mmCIF file of C-alpha atoms in Angstrom:
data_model
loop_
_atom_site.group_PDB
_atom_site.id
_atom_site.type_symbol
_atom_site.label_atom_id
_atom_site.label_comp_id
_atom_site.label_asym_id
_atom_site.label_seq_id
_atom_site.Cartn_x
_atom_site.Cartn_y
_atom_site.Cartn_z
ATOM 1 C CA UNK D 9 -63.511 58.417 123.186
ATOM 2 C CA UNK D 10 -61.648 58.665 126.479
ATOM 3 C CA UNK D 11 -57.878 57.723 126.229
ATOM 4 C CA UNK D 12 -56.381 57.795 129.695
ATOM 5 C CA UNK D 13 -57.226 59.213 132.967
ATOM 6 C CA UNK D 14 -55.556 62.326 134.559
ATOM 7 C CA UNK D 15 -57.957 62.544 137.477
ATOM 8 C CA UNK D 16 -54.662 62.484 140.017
ATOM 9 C CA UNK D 17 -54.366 66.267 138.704
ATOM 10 C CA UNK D 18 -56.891 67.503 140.357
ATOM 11 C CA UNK D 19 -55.122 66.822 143.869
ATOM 12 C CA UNK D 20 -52.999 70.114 143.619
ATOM 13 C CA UNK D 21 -56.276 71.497 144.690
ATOM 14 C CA UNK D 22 -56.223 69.926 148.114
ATOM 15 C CA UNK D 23 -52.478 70.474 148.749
ATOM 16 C CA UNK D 24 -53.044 73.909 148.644
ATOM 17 C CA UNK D 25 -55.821 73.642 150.843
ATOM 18 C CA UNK D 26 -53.401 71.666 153.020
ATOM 19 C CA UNK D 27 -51.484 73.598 152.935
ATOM 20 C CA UNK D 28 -53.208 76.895 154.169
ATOM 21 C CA UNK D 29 -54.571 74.908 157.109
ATOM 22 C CA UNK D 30 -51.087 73.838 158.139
ATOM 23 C CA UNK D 31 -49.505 77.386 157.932
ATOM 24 C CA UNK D 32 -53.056 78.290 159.963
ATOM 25 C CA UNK D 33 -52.557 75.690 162.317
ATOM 26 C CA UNK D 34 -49.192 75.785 163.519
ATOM 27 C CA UNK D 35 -49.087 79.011 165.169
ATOM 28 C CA UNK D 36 -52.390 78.115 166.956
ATOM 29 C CA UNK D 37 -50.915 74.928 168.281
ATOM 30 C CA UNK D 38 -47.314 76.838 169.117
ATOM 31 C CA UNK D 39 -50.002 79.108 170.872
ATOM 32 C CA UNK D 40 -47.906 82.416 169.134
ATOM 33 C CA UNK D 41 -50.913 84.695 170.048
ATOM 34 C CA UNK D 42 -53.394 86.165 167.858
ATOM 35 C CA UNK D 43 -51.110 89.636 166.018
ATOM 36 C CA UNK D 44 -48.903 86.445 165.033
ATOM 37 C CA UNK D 45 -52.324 83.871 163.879
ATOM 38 C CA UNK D 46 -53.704 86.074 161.737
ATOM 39 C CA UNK D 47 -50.275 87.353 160.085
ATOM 40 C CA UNK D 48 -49.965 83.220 159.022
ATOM 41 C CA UNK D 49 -53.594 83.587 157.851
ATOM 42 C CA UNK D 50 -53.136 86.478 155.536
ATOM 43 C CA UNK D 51 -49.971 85.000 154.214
ATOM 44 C CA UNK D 52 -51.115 81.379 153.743
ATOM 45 C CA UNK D 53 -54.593 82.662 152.521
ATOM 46 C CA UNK D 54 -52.608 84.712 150.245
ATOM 47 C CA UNK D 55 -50.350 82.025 148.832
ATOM 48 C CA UNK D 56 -52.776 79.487 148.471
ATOM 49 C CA UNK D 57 -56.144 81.000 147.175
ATOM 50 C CA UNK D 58 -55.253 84.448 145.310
ATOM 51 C CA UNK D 59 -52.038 83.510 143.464
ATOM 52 C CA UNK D 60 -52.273 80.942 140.795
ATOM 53 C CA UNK D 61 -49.927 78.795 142.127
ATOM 54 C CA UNK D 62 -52.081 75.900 141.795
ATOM 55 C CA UNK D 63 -53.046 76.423 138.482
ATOM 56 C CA UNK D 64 -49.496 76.575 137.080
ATOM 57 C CA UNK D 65 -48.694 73.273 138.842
ATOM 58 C CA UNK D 66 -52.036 71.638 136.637
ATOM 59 C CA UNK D 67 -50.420 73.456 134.024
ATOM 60 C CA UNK D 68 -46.696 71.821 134.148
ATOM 61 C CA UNK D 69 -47.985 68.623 135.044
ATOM 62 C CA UNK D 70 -50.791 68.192 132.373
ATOM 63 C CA UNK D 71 -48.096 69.500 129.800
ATOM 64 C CA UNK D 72 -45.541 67.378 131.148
ATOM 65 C CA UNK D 73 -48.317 63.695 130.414
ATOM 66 C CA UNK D 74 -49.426 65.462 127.256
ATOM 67 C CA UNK D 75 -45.923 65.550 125.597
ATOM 68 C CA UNK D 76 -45.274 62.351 126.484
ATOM 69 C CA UNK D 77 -47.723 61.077 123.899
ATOM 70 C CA UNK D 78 -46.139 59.524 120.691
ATOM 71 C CA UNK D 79 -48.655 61.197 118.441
ATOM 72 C CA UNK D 80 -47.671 64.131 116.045
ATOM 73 C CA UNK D 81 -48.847 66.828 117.010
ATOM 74 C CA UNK D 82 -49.406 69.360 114.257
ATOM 75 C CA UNK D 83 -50.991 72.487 116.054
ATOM 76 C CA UNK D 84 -50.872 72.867 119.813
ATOM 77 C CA UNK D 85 -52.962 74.698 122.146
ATOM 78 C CA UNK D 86 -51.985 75.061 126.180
ATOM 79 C CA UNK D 87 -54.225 77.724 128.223
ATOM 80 C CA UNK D 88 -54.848 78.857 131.547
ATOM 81 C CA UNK D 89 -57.869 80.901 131.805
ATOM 82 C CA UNK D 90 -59.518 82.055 134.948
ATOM 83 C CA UNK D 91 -60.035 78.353 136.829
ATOM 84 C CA UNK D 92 -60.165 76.593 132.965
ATOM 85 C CA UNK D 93 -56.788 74.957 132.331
ATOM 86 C CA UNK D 94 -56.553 72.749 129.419
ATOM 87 C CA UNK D 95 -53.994 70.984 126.486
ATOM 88 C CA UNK D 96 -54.966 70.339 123.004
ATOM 89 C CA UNK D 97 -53.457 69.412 119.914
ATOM 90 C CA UNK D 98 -54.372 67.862 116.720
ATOM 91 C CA UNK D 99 -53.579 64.781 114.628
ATOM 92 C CA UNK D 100 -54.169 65.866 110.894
ATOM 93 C CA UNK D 101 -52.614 62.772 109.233
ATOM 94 C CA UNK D 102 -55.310 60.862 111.374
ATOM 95 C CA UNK D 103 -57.890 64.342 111.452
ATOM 96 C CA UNK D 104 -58.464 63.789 115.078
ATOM 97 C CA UNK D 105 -58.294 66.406 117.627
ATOM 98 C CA UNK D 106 -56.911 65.443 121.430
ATOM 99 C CA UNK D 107 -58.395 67.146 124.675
ATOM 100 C CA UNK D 108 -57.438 67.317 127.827
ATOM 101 C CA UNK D 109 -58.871 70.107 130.499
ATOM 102 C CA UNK D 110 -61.036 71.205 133.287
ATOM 103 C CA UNK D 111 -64.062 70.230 130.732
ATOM 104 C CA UNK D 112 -63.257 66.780 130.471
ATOM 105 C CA UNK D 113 -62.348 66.612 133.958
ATOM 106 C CA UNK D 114 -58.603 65.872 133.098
ATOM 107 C CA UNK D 115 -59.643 62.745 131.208
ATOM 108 C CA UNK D 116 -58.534 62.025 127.303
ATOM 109 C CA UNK D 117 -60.484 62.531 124.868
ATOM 110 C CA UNK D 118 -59.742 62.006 121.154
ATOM 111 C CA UNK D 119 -62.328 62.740 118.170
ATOM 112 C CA UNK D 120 -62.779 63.052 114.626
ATOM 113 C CA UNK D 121 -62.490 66.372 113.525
ATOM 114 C CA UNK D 122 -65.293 65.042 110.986
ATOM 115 C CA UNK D 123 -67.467 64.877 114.169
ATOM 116 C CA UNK D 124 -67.282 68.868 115.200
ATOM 117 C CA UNK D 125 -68.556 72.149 113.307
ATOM 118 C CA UNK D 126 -66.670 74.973 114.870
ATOM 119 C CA UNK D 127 -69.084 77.300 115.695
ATOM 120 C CA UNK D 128 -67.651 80.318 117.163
ATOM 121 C CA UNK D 129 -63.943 81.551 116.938
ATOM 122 C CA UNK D 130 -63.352 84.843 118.259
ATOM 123 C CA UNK D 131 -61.649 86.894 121.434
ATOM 124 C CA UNK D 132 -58.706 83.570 121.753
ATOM 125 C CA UNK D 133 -61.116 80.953 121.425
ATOM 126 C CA UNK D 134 -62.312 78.236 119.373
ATOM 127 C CA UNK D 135 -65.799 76.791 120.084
ATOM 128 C CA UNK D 136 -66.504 73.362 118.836
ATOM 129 C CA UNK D 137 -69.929 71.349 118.671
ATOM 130 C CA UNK D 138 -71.115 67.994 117.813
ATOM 131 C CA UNK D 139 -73.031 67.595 114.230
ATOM 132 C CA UNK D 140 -73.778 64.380 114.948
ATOM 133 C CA UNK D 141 -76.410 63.838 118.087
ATOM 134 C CA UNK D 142 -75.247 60.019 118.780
ATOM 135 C CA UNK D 143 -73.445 60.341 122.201
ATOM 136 C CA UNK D 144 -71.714 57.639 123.604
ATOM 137 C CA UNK D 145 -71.488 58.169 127.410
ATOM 138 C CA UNK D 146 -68.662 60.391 128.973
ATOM 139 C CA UNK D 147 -68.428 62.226 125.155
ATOM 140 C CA UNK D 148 -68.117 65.689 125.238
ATOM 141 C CA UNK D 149 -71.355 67.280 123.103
ATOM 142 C CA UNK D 150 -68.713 70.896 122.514
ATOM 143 C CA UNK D 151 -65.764 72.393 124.107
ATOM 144 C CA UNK D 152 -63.589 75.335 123.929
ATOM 145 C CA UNK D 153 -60.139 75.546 123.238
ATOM 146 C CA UNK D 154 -58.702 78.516 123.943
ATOM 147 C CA UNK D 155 -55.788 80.217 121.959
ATOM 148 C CA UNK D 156 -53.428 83.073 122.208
#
């Protein structure tokens, strides 16, 4: 069942594209010359698409909404893996597990524990499935929650 909606996080994704096509743009409009063009290129190419600075931002933000929630939380799980950035925690007084990644596409989701068979845990991960094969729309059939 979907909770809330964190869709807005996935706009650090065009800042930094913004981004790299003002720091492109403004020394071809100050007409600085080519040596100088593709020195801002390199740079803003370099900030923007092979650092991970947009991931952390998802990061601190999603951790920032998820902590916020007046639920206890008995075990947490935060990760940032390759392009999959996610929060998770569980509710064992209610046996419900909360999600919150790139898999539910920042929406979320709470379920029953009751409802999942874990089917794989191994190398920092924790693969749940569905027994059940009732799904409502927008439900998640498995996931992975990653651990370290």
């Amino acid at each position: 069942m979907i909770i809330k909606n964190y869709k807005y996080i996935n706009l650090a994704y065009t800042a930094g594209f913004l981004i790299f096509l003002a720091c492109v743009c403004i020394p071809i409009f100050l007409k600085l010359g080519i040596f100088v063009t593709g020195i801002w290129f390199i740079f803003s190419f370099f900030i923007t698409f092979s650092s991970d600075i947009c991931e952390k931002t998802i990061q601190k933000e999603l951790n920032k909404r998820m902590s916020k929630i007046p639920v206890p939380k008995n075990q947490i799980f935060k990760w940032r893996r390759n392009r999959n950035i996610g929060y998770a925690f569980t509710d064992l007084s209610k046996g419900t597990i909360w999600i919150c990644s790139t898999q539910t596409k920042f929406e979320l989701h709470i379920y029953f524990l009751s409802e999942f068979k874990i089917i794989d845990e191994s190398f920092g991960k924790i693969h749940f499935r569905r027994t059940s094969n009732t799904i409502r729309e927008n439900e998640l059939r498995e996931f992975v929650i990653y651990h370290y």
